[in-house]
Amino acid sequence: MATFIDMPKLSDTMTEGVLVKWLKKPGDKIEIGDLLAEVETDKATMEMEAFDSGILGDVYIQEGGKIAVGGRIGVLVEPGEKVPAAGEAPAAAPAAAKSEPAAEAKSAPAAPAPAPAAAPSADRVKASPLAKKVAIEKGVDLSTVTGTGPGGRIVEQDVLAAAAAPAPKAEAKPAAKAPAPAPVIAPGSVTRVPLTSMRKVIAERLLTSKTTIPHFYLGMEVDAAPILKLRADLNTALDAAGQPKLTINDFVLKATAAAVLRVPKVNSSWDGDAIVEYGSVHLSVAVAIEDGLITPVIRDAQAKSLAQISAEMKDLAGRARSKKLKPDEYQGGTITVSSLGPFGIESFYAIVNPPQSTILAIGSIVKKPVVGPKGDIVAGDRMTIGFSADHRVIDGAVGAQFLVELRKYLEQPALALV
């Protein structure tokens, strides 16, 4: 019996998708878990897995075509079975011409996604769930591990062996090259750049946030010297053990999770006739990608160690930039942290990421003159934190209390580790 392949709902706000590329062709044998196609959603370009097996009888949507979530894009058949005519599938919207923007995507409420989730790339790492968990805990890059399980699958023992093996000496690397300059637009010319689905939804959500959420802003400067010292000490030990190093952002994320436990009201959202308060800290962390911004989520951050947060963030950020995140890895956050420190931005305020009520904006660490404990002027390492919140949910005093707790954990980082 023919099994139709529908356009999956790959994000909470996705209403339609663009079939970027077919990875299989009619006549190919399909097994469950095979990668069928690349689909552009409002979040990213993602790869779609097969949930059924059979022979790919036909594709109803050509590359570049657009169709609503749930629309038929292809069909699987049994050997010798008649392939249903394309006319039996809902017609797809025509692909947008390259010189024209695609039709505007509209946000949809979150709904369970019965369709297949995004999957790693064709040369994806095959590993058991336990192996993946241990890899995050040990800071092991699975792409460097050779699997000894069935079919080359990586199992727990492979990860433990890799973690115990001495790390190779890192070779000196040449200084990073400056990014290539953007293409120059000829004088007098005008270029119209079609919006991607992701950029359209980003624009829509930010507009909704700024026009429907009453923002208020708080700012605070903290002494970053303790973080710098502790990070340097820990990284010396980690480097000697061949383990990945910690970043400033790792300490910020750990401190944020600890501060939320002290002031849990910031970990909440507006729900019309009620305020929803969350018992777990699901940290959304802004990661810049080619098409815009995506916020992978570190779940239950309040229960994770600094090393676990660091390893998980490295993994999520890497897969976010290569567009390999699964939908459940960037949905369901309860508070967001955005950092422009690596770009040299000293301070800024971010826009609340609905339905959340709080977002932190982390600036770069700057050396500047400060008043020392004896009233003298000394050199200090300072970091500015911007706090943006939904005033329907959070009052100024609550935001201030949260920043006070956050500063405590940043200026005494060891407190967040116990």
CSV table of C-alpha atoms in Angstrom, one decimal:
chain,number,residue,atom,x,y,z
A,1,MET,CA,0.0,0.0,0.0
A,2,ALA,CA,1.3,3.4,-0.9
A,3,THR,CA,2.5,5.6,1.9
A,4,PHE,CA,2.5,9.3,1.3
A,5,ILE,CA,5.3,11.5,2.5
A,6,ASP,CA,4.1,14.8,4.0
A,7,MET,CA,5.9,18.1,4.7
A,8,PRO,CA,6.8,17.8,8.4
A,9,LYS,CA,6.4,20.5,11.0
A,10,LEU,CA,10.0,21.0,12.0
A,11,SER,CA,9.6,24.0,14.3
A,12,ASP,CA,6.9,25.4,16.5
A,13,THR,CA,6.2,28.4,14.2
A,14,MET,CA,6.6,26.6,10.9
A,15,THR,CA,3.6,26.8,8.6
A,16,GLU,CA,5.2,25.9,5.3
A,17,GLY,CA,8.5,24.6,4.0
A,18,VAL,CA,10.7,24.9,0.9
A,19,LEU,CA,12.0,21.6,-0.6
A,20,VAL,CA,15.6,22.7,-1.1
A,21,LYS,CA,17.0,19.4,-2.3
A,22,TRP,CA,16.0,15.8,-2.8
A,23,LEU,CA,18.6,13.4,-1.4
A,24,LYS,CA,16.8,10.4,-3.0
A,25,LYS,CA,15.3,9.9,-6.5
A,26,PRO,CA,12.3,7.9,-7.7
A,27,GLY,CA,13.1,4.3,-7.8
A,28,ASP,CA,15.5,4.4,-4.8
A,29,LYS,CA,14.9,1.9,-2.0
A,30,ILE,CA,14.2,3.7,1.2
A,31,GLU,CA,14.7,2.4,4.7
A,32,ILE,CA,13.5,3.9,8.0
A,33,GLY,CA,15.9,6.6,9.0
A,34,ASP,CA,17.3,7.3,5.6
A,35,LEU,CA,17.7,11.0,4.7
A,36,LEU,CA,15.1,11.9,2.1
A,37,ALA,CA,15.4,15.7,1.5
A,38,GLU,CA,16.7,19.0,2.7
A,39,VAL,CA,13.9,21.3,3.8
A,40,GLU,CA,14.1,25.0,4.6
A,41,THR,CA,12.0,26.0,7.6
A,42,ASP,CA,11.5,29.3,9.4
A,43,LYS,CA,14.5,28.3,11.6
A,44,ALA,CA,17.1,26.7,9.4
A,45,THR,CA,17.7,24.3,6.5
A,46,MET,CA,17.2,20.8,7.9
A,47,GLU,CA,17.4,17.3,6.7
A,48,MET,CA,14.3,15.1,6.8
A,49,GLU,CA,14.3,11.4,7.7
A,50,ALA,CA,12.1,8.6,6.4
A,51,PHE,CA,9.6,7.2,8.9
A,52,ASP,CA,8.6,4.4,6.6
A,53,SER,CA,10.4,2.0,4.2
A,54,GLY,CA,9.6,1.2,0.6
A,55,ILE,CA,10.5,2.4,-2.8
A,56,LEU,CA,10.4,6.1,-3.6
A,57,GLY,CA,7.7,6.0,-6.3
A,58,ASP,CA,7.5,9.7,-7.1
A,59,VAL,CA,8.1,13.2,-5.8
A,60,TYR,CA,5.3,15.7,-6.0
A,61,ILE,CA,7.3,18.8,-5.1
A,62,GLN,CA,10.3,19.7,-7.2
A,63,GLU,CA,13.5,21.3,-5.7
A,64,GLY,CA,12.7,25.0,-4.9
A,65,GLY,CA,9.0,24.3,-4.5
A,66,LYS,CA,7.1,25.4,-1.4
A,67,ILE,CA,4.2,23.6,0.3
A,68,ALA,CA,2.3,23.9,3.6
A,69,VAL,CA,3.0,21.7,6.6
A,70,GLY,CA,1.1,18.4,6.1
A,71,GLY,CA,1.1,18.7,2.3
A,72,ARG,CA,2.2,15.7,0.3
A,73,ILE,CA,5.7,15.9,-1.2
A,74,GLY,CA,6.2,12.3,-2.3
A,75,VAL,CA,5.1,8.7,-2.0
A,76,LEU,CA,6.6,5.3,-1.0
A,77,VAL,CA,5.3,2.2,-2.7
A,78,GLU,CA,5.8,-1.5,-2.5
A,79,PRO,CA,7.7,-3.4,-5.3
A,80,GLY,CA,5.4,-3.7,-8.3
A,81,GLU,CA,2.8,-1.4,-6.8
A,82,LYS,CA,1.2,1.3,-9.0
A,83,VAL,CA,2.5,4.7,-8.2
A,84,PRO,CA,-0.3,7.2,-7.3
A,85,ALA,CA,-0.6,10.0,-9.8
A,86,ALA,CA,0.8,13.4,-8.8
A,87,GLY,CA,-2.7,14.8,-9.1
A,88,GLU,CA,-3.8,12.9,-6.1
A,89,ALA,CA,-1.5,15.0,-3.9
A,90,PRO,CA,-2.4,18.6,-2.9
A,91,ALA,CA,-0.9,21.1,-5.4
A,92,ALA,CA,2.1,23.0,-4.1
A,93,ALA,CA,2.5,26.7,-4.2
A,94,PRO,CA,4.9,27.7,-7.1
A,95,ALA,CA,8.5,28.3,-6.2
A,96,ALA,CA,9.3,31.9,-5.7
A,97,ALA,CA,11.4,33.4,-8.4
A,98,LYS,CA,14.9,34.3,-7.3
A,99,SER,CA,14.3,38.0,-7.8
A,100,GLU,CA,11.1,38.0,-5.7
A,101,PRO,CA,10.7,37.4,-2.0
A,102,ALA,CA,8.6,34.3,-1.0
A,103,ALA,CA,5.2,34.7,0.4
A,104,GLU,CA,5.1,35.9,4.0
A,105,ALA,CA,5.3,33.1,6.6
A,106,LYS,CA,3.0,33.5,9.6
A,107,SER,CA,3.7,32.3,13.1
A,108,ALA,CA,1.7,29.3,14.2
A,109,PRO,CA,1.1,28.1,17.8
A,110,ALA,CA,3.3,25.3,19.0
A,111,ALA,CA,1.9,21.9,18.2
A,112,PRO,CA,3.1,18.3,18.5
A,113,ALA,CA,5.1,17.4,15.5
A,114,PRO,CA,4.1,14.0,14.1
A,115,ALA,CA,6.5,14.4,11.2
A,116,PRO,CA,10.1,13.3,11.2
A,117,ALA,CA,12.6,15.6,13.0
A,118,ALA,CA,15.7,16.9,11.6
A,119,ALA,CA,18.7,14.5,11.5
A,120,PRO,CA,22.4,14.8,11.2
A,121,SER,CA,24.1,14.9,7.8
A,122,ALA,CA,24.6,11.9,5.5
A,123,ASP,CA,28.0,11.3,7.0
A,124,ARG,CA,26.5,11.6,10.5
A,125,VAL,CA,28.0,10.0,13.5
A,126,LYS,CA,26.3,6.8,14.6
A,127,ALA,CA,26.2,6.5,18.3
A,128,SER,CA,24.1,5.0,21.0
A,129,PRO,CA,22.1,7.4,23.3
A,130,LEU,CA,24.3,6.4,26.2
A,131,ALA,CA,27.4,7.1,24.2
A,132,LYS,CA,26.2,10.6,23.3
A,133,LYS,CA,25.4,11.3,26.9
A,134,VAL,CA,28.8,10.2,28.1
A,135,ALA,CA,30.5,12.2,25.3
A,136,ILE,CA,28.8,15.4,26.5
A,137,GLU,CA,29.9,14.7,30.1
A,138,LYS,CA,33.4,13.8,29.1
A,139,GLY,CA,33.8,16.6,26.5
A,140,VAL,CA,34.5,14.0,23.7
A,141,ASP,CA,34.0,14.9,20.1
A,142,LEU,CA,32.1,11.9,18.6
A,143,SER,CA,33.4,12.7,15.1
A,144,THR,CA,36.9,11.7,16.3
A,145,VAL,CA,35.8,8.4,17.8
A,146,THR,CA,35.9,5.0,16.0
A,147,GLY,CA,32.9,2.9,16.8
A,148,THR,CA,33.2,-0.8,17.6
A,149,GLY,CA,29.5,-1.6,17.8
A,150,PRO,CA,27.4,-3.2,15.1
A,151,GLY,CA,27.8,-1.4,11.8
A,152,GLY,CA,30.5,0.9,13.3
A,153,ARG,CA,28.1,2.3,15.8
A,154,ILE,CA,29.8,4.2,18.7
A,155,VAL,CA,29.1,2.7,22.1
A,156,GLU,CA,29.8,3.8,25.6
A,157,GLN,CA,33.2,2.0,25.9
A,158,ASP,CA,34.4,3.7,22.7
A,159,VAL,CA,33.7,7.1,24.3
A,160,LEU,CA,35.4,6.2,27.6
A,161,ALA,CA,38.4,4.9,25.8
A,162,ALA,CA,38.7,8.1,23.8
A,163,ALA,CA,38.3,10.2,27.0
A,164,ALA,CA,41.1,8.3,28.6
A,165,ALA,CA,43.5,8.5,25.7
A,166,PRO,CA,46.1,11.3,25.8
A,167,ALA,CA,45.2,14.2,23.6
A,168,PRO,CA,47.6,14.9,20.7
A,169,LYS,CA,49.8,17.9,21.0
A,170,ALA,CA,48.1,20.9,19.3
A,171,GLU,CA,50.0,22.3,16.5
A,172,ALA,CA,50.6,26.0,16.4
A,173,LYS,CA,48.0,27.6,14.1
A,174,PRO,CA,48.5,30.7,12.0
A,175,ALA,CA,46.6,33.7,13.1
A,176,ALA,CA,43.0,33.7,12.1
A,177,LYS,CA,42.3,35.5,8.8
A,178,ALA,CA,39.9,38.4,8.8
A,179,PRO,CA,36.5,37.5,7.4
A,180,ALA,CA,36.1,38.1,3.7
A,181,PRO,CA,34.5,41.4,3.0
A,182,ALA,CA,30.9,41.5,1.8
A,183,PRO,CA,30.4,41.6,-2.0
A,184,VAL,CA,30.6,45.2,-3.2
A,185,ILE,CA,27.4,46.5,-4.7
A,186,ALA,CA,28.2,48.5,-7.8
A,187,PRO,CA,27.6,52.3,-7.5
A,188,GLY,CA,24.2,53.3,-8.6
A,189,SER,CA,22.8,49.8,-8.5
A,190,VAL,CA,20.1,48.4,-6.2
A,191,THR,CA,20.0,44.7,-5.1
A,192,ARG,CA,16.8,43.1,-3.9
A,193,VAL,CA,17.6,40.1,-1.7
A,194,PRO,CA,14.6,37.7,-1.3
A,195,LEU,CA,13.8,36.9,2.4
A,196,THR,CA,14.5,33.3,3.6
A,197,SER,CA,11.7,31.7,5.6
A,198,MET,CA,13.9,32.1,8.7
A,199,ARG,CA,14.5,35.8,8.2
A,200,LYS,CA,10.8,36.4,7.6
A,201,VAL,CA,9.8,34.7,10.9
A,202,ILE,CA,12.6,36.5,12.8
A,203,ALA,CA,11.2,39.8,11.5
A,204,GLU,CA,7.7,38.9,12.4
A,205,ARG,CA,8.5,37.6,15.9
A,206,LEU,CA,10.7,40.7,16.7
A,207,LEU,CA,8.0,43.0,15.5
A,208,THR,CA,5.4,41.2,17.6
A,209,SER,CA,7.8,41.3,20.6
A,210,LYS,CA,8.5,45.0,20.4
A,211,THR,CA,4.9,46.1,19.7
A,212,THR,CA,3.0,43.8,22.1
A,213,ILE,CA,5.4,43.2,25.0
A,214,PRO,CA,6.1,46.2,27.3
A,215,HIS,CA,9.8,46.0,27.7
A,216,PHE,CA,11.9,47.5,30.5
A,217,TYR,CA,15.6,47.5,30.8
A,218,LEU,CA,18.2,47.3,33.6
A,219,GLY,CA,21.9,47.4,33.3
A,220,MET,CA,24.8,46.4,35.6
A,221,GLU,CA,28.6,46.3,35.5
A,222,VAL,CA,30.4,43.5,37.2
A,223,ASP,CA,34.0,42.7,38.1
A,224,ALA,CA,35.1,40.0,35.7
A,225,ALA,CA,38.6,39.5,37.2
A,226,PRO,CA,37.5,36.6,39.3
A,227,ILE,CA,36.1,34.7,36.3
A,228,LEU,CA,39.2,35.4,34.3
A,229,LYS,CA,41.4,34.1,37.1
A,230,LEU,CA,39.4,30.9,37.8
A,231,ARG,CA,39.0,30.2,34.0
A,232,ALA,CA,42.8,30.5,33.5
A,233,ASP,CA,43.5,28.2,36.4
A,234,LEU,CA,40.9,25.6,35.3
A,235,ASN,CA,42.0,25.8,31.7
A,236,THR,CA,45.6,25.1,32.7
A,237,ALA,CA,44.6,21.9,34.3
A,238,LEU,CA,42.2,21.0,31.5
A,239,ASP,CA,44.9,21.6,28.9
A,240,ALA,CA,47.3,19.4,30.7
A,241,ALA,CA,44.6,16.7,30.8
A,242,GLY,CA,43.9,17.1,27.1
A,243,GLN,CA,40.3,18.3,27.8
A,244,PRO,CA,38.4,21.1,26.1
A,245,LYS,CA,38.9,24.5,27.6
A,246,LEU,CA,36.2,26.6,29.2
A,247,THR,CA,34.9,29.9,27.8
A,248,ILE,CA,33.7,33.0,29.6
A,249,ASN,CA,30.2,32.3,28.2
A,250,ASP,CA,30.3,28.9,30.1
A,251,PHE,CA,30.7,30.7,33.4
A,252,VAL,CA,27.9,33.2,32.4
A,253,LEU,CA,25.5,30.3,31.6
A,254,LYS,CA,26.3,28.5,34.9
A,255,ALA,CA,25.9,31.7,36.9
A,256,THR,CA,22.6,32.5,35.2
A,257,ALA,CA,21.2,29.1,36.0
A,258,ALA,CA,22.3,29.5,39.7
A,259,ALA,CA,20.8,33.0,39.9
A,260,VAL,CA,17.4,31.9,38.5
A,261,LEU,CA,17.1,29.4,41.4
A,262,ARG,CA,17.5,32.4,43.8
A,263,VAL,CA,15.0,34.5,41.9
A,264,PRO,CA,12.7,32.0,40.1
A,265,LYS,CA,10.1,34.7,39.0
A,266,VAL,CA,12.4,35.6,36.1
A,267,ASN,CA,12.0,32.1,34.7
A,268,SER,CA,8.4,32.6,33.6
A,269,SER,CA,6.1,33.7,30.7
A,270,TRP,CA,2.9,35.6,30.0
A,271,ASP,CA,-0.1,33.4,29.1
A,272,GLY,CA,-3.0,35.8,28.7
A,273,ASP,CA,-4.9,35.3,31.9
A,274,ALA,CA,-2.0,33.8,33.9
A,275,ILE,CA,1.7,33.8,34.4
A,276,VAL,CA,3.4,30.5,33.8
A,277,GLU,CA,6.4,29.8,36.2
A,278,TYR,CA,8.9,27.1,35.3
A,279,GLY,CA,10.6,24.8,37.8
A,280,SER,CA,13.4,23.9,35.4
A,281,VAL,CA,15.9,26.3,33.9
A,282,HIS,CA,16.0,25.7,30.1
A,283,LEU,CA,18.6,28.1,28.9
A,284,SER,CA,18.2,29.4,25.4
A,285,VAL,CA,21.6,30.6,24.1
A,286,ALA,CA,21.7,32.9,21.0
A,287,VAL,CA,23.9,31.6,18.2
A,288,ALA,CA,24.6,33.6,15.1
A,289,ILE,CA,24.2,31.6,11.9
A,290,GLU,CA,24.3,32.5,8.2
A,291,ASP,CA,20.6,33.3,7.9
A,292,GLY,CA,20.1,35.0,11.2
A,293,LEU,CA,19.9,33.8,14.8
A,294,ILE,CA,18.9,30.5,16.5
A,295,THR,CA,18.7,29.7,20.1
A,296,PRO,CA,19.6,26.1,21.0
A,297,VAL,CA,18.5,25.1,24.5
A,298,ILE,CA,20.5,23.7,27.4
A,299,ARG,CA,17.8,21.8,29.3
A,300,ASP,CA,17.8,21.6,33.1
A,301,ALA,CA,20.8,23.8,33.3
A,302,GLN,CA,20.3,24.2,37.0
A,303,ALA,CA,21.2,20.6,37.5
A,304,LYS,CA,24.3,20.5,35.3
A,305,SER,CA,27.9,21.1,36.1
A,306,LEU,CA,30.1,23.8,34.5
A,307,ALA,CA,31.8,21.1,32.5
A,308,GLN,CA,28.5,19.6,31.3
A,309,ILE,CA,27.2,23.1,30.3
A,310,SER,CA,30.4,23.8,28.4
A,311,ALA,CA,30.4,20.5,26.5
A,312,GLU,CA,26.7,20.7,25.6
A,313,MET,CA,27.1,24.3,24.5
A,314,LYS,CA,30.0,23.5,22.2
A,315,ASP,CA,28.0,20.6,20.7
A,316,LEU,CA,24.8,22.7,20.2
A,317,ALA,CA,26.6,25.7,18.8
A,318,GLY,CA,28.5,23.6,16.3
A,319,ARG,CA,25.5,21.8,15.1
A,320,ALA,CA,23.5,25.1,15.0
A,321,ARG,CA,26.0,26.7,12.6
A,322,SER,CA,25.9,23.6,10.4
A,323,LYS,CA,22.1,23.6,10.6
A,324,LYS,CA,21.9,20.1,12.1
A,325,LEU,CA,19.9,20.8,15.2
A,326,LYS,CA,16.7,18.8,15.8
A,327,PRO,CA,13.5,20.8,16.6
A,328,ASP,CA,13.5,19.8,20.3
A,329,GLU,CA,17.0,21.2,20.6
A,330,TYR,CA,16.0,24.8,19.9
A,331,GLN,CA,12.4,24.9,21.3
A,332,GLY,CA,11.1,25.1,24.9
A,333,GLY,CA,13.6,27.5,26.4
A,334,THR,CA,12.5,29.5,29.5
A,335,ILE,CA,15.2,32.3,29.6
A,336,THR,CA,17.6,33.5,27.0
A,337,VAL,CA,21.3,34.6,27.1
A,338,SER,CA,22.8,36.6,24.2
A,339,SER,CA,26.4,37.6,24.0
A,340,LEU,CA,28.1,40.0,21.7
A,341,GLY,CA,31.3,40.1,23.8
A,342,PRO,CA,33.3,38.0,21.2
A,343,PHE,CA,32.6,40.8,18.7
A,344,GLY,CA,33.9,43.5,21.0
A,345,ILE,CA,30.5,45.0,21.9
A,346,GLU,CA,30.8,46.5,25.3
A,347,SER,CA,27.1,46.8,26.1
A,348,PHE,CA,23.6,46.3,24.5
A,349,TYR,CA,20.0,45.4,25.3
A,350,ALA,CA,18.3,42.5,23.5
A,351,ILE,CA,14.7,42.1,22.5
A,352,VAL,CA,12.6,39.6,24.6
A,353,ASN,CA,12.2,36.2,22.9
A,354,PRO,CA,8.5,35.3,23.3
A,355,PRO,CA,7.0,33.5,25.0
A,356,GLN,CA,9.8,34.0,27.5
A,357,SER,CA,9.9,37.1,29.7
A,358,THR,CA,13.6,37.6,30.2
A,359,ILE,CA,16.7,38.0,28.1
A,360,LEU,CA,20.3,38.8,29.2
A,361,ALA,CA,22.7,40.7,27.0
A,362,ILE,CA,26.4,40.0,27.8
A,363,GLY,CA,29.0,42.5,26.6
A,364,SER,CA,32.8,42.1,26.3
A,365,ILE,CA,35.2,42.2,29.2
A,366,VAL,CA,36.9,45.6,29.1
A,367,LYS,CA,39.9,46.7,31.0
A,368,LYS,CA,39.2,50.2,32.5
A,369,PRO,CA,40.2,52.3,35.5
A,370,VAL,CA,38.1,51.6,38.6
A,371,VAL,CA,38.1,52.7,42.2
A,372,GLY,CA,39.9,50.1,44.3
A,373,PRO,CA,39.1,49.0,47.8
A,374,LYS,CA,41.3,51.7,49.3
A,375,GLY,CA,39.8,54.5,47.2
A,376,ASP,CA,42.7,54.5,44.7
A,377,ILE,CA,42.3,54.2,41.0
A,378,VAL,CA,43.4,50.8,39.7
A,379,ALA,CA,43.1,48.8,36.4
A,380,GLY,CA,40.0,46.6,36.4
A,381,ASP,CA,38.3,44.0,34.2
A,382,ARG,CA,34.7,45.0,33.8
A,383,MET,CA,31.7,43.3,32.0
A,384,THR,CA,28.4,45.0,31.4
A,385,ILE,CA,25.1,43.0,31.5
A,386,GLY,CA,21.9,44.2,29.9
A,387,PHE,CA,18.6,42.9,31.3
A,388,SER,CA,15.4,43.1,29.2
A,389,ALA,CA,12.1,41.9,30.5
A,390,ASP,CA,8.4,41.7,29.9
A,391,HIS,CA,6.9,44.2,32.5
A,392,ARG,CA,3.6,42.3,32.5
A,393,VAL,CA,5.4,39.4,34.1
A,394,ILE,CA,8.4,40.9,36.0
A,395,ASP,CA,8.6,44.1,38.0
A,396,GLY,CA,11.7,46.2,38.2
A,397,ALA,CA,12.5,45.2,41.8
A,398,VAL,CA,12.4,41.5,40.8
A,399,GLY,CA,14.8,42.2,37.9
A,400,ALA,CA,17.1,44.1,40.2
A,401,GLN,CA,17.2,41.2,42.7
A,402,PHE,CA,18.0,38.8,39.9
A,403,LEU,CA,20.9,41.0,38.7
A,404,VAL,CA,22.3,41.2,42.2
A,405,GLU,CA,22.3,37.4,42.5
A,406,LEU,CA,23.8,37.1,39.0
A,407,ARG,CA,26.6,39.5,39.9
A,408,LYS,CA,27.3,37.5,43.1
A,409,TYR,CA,27.8,34.3,41.1
A,410,LEU,CA,29.9,36.1,38.5
A,411,GLU,CA,32.1,37.9,41.0
A,412,GLN,CA,32.4,34.8,43.2
A,413,PRO,CA,32.2,32.1,40.5
A,414,ALA,CA,33.2,29.3,42.8
A,415,LEU,CA,29.8,29.7,44.6
A,416,ALA,CA,28.0,28.6,41.4
A,417,LEU,CA,30.1,25.4,41.3
A,418,VAL,CA,29.0,24.0,44.6
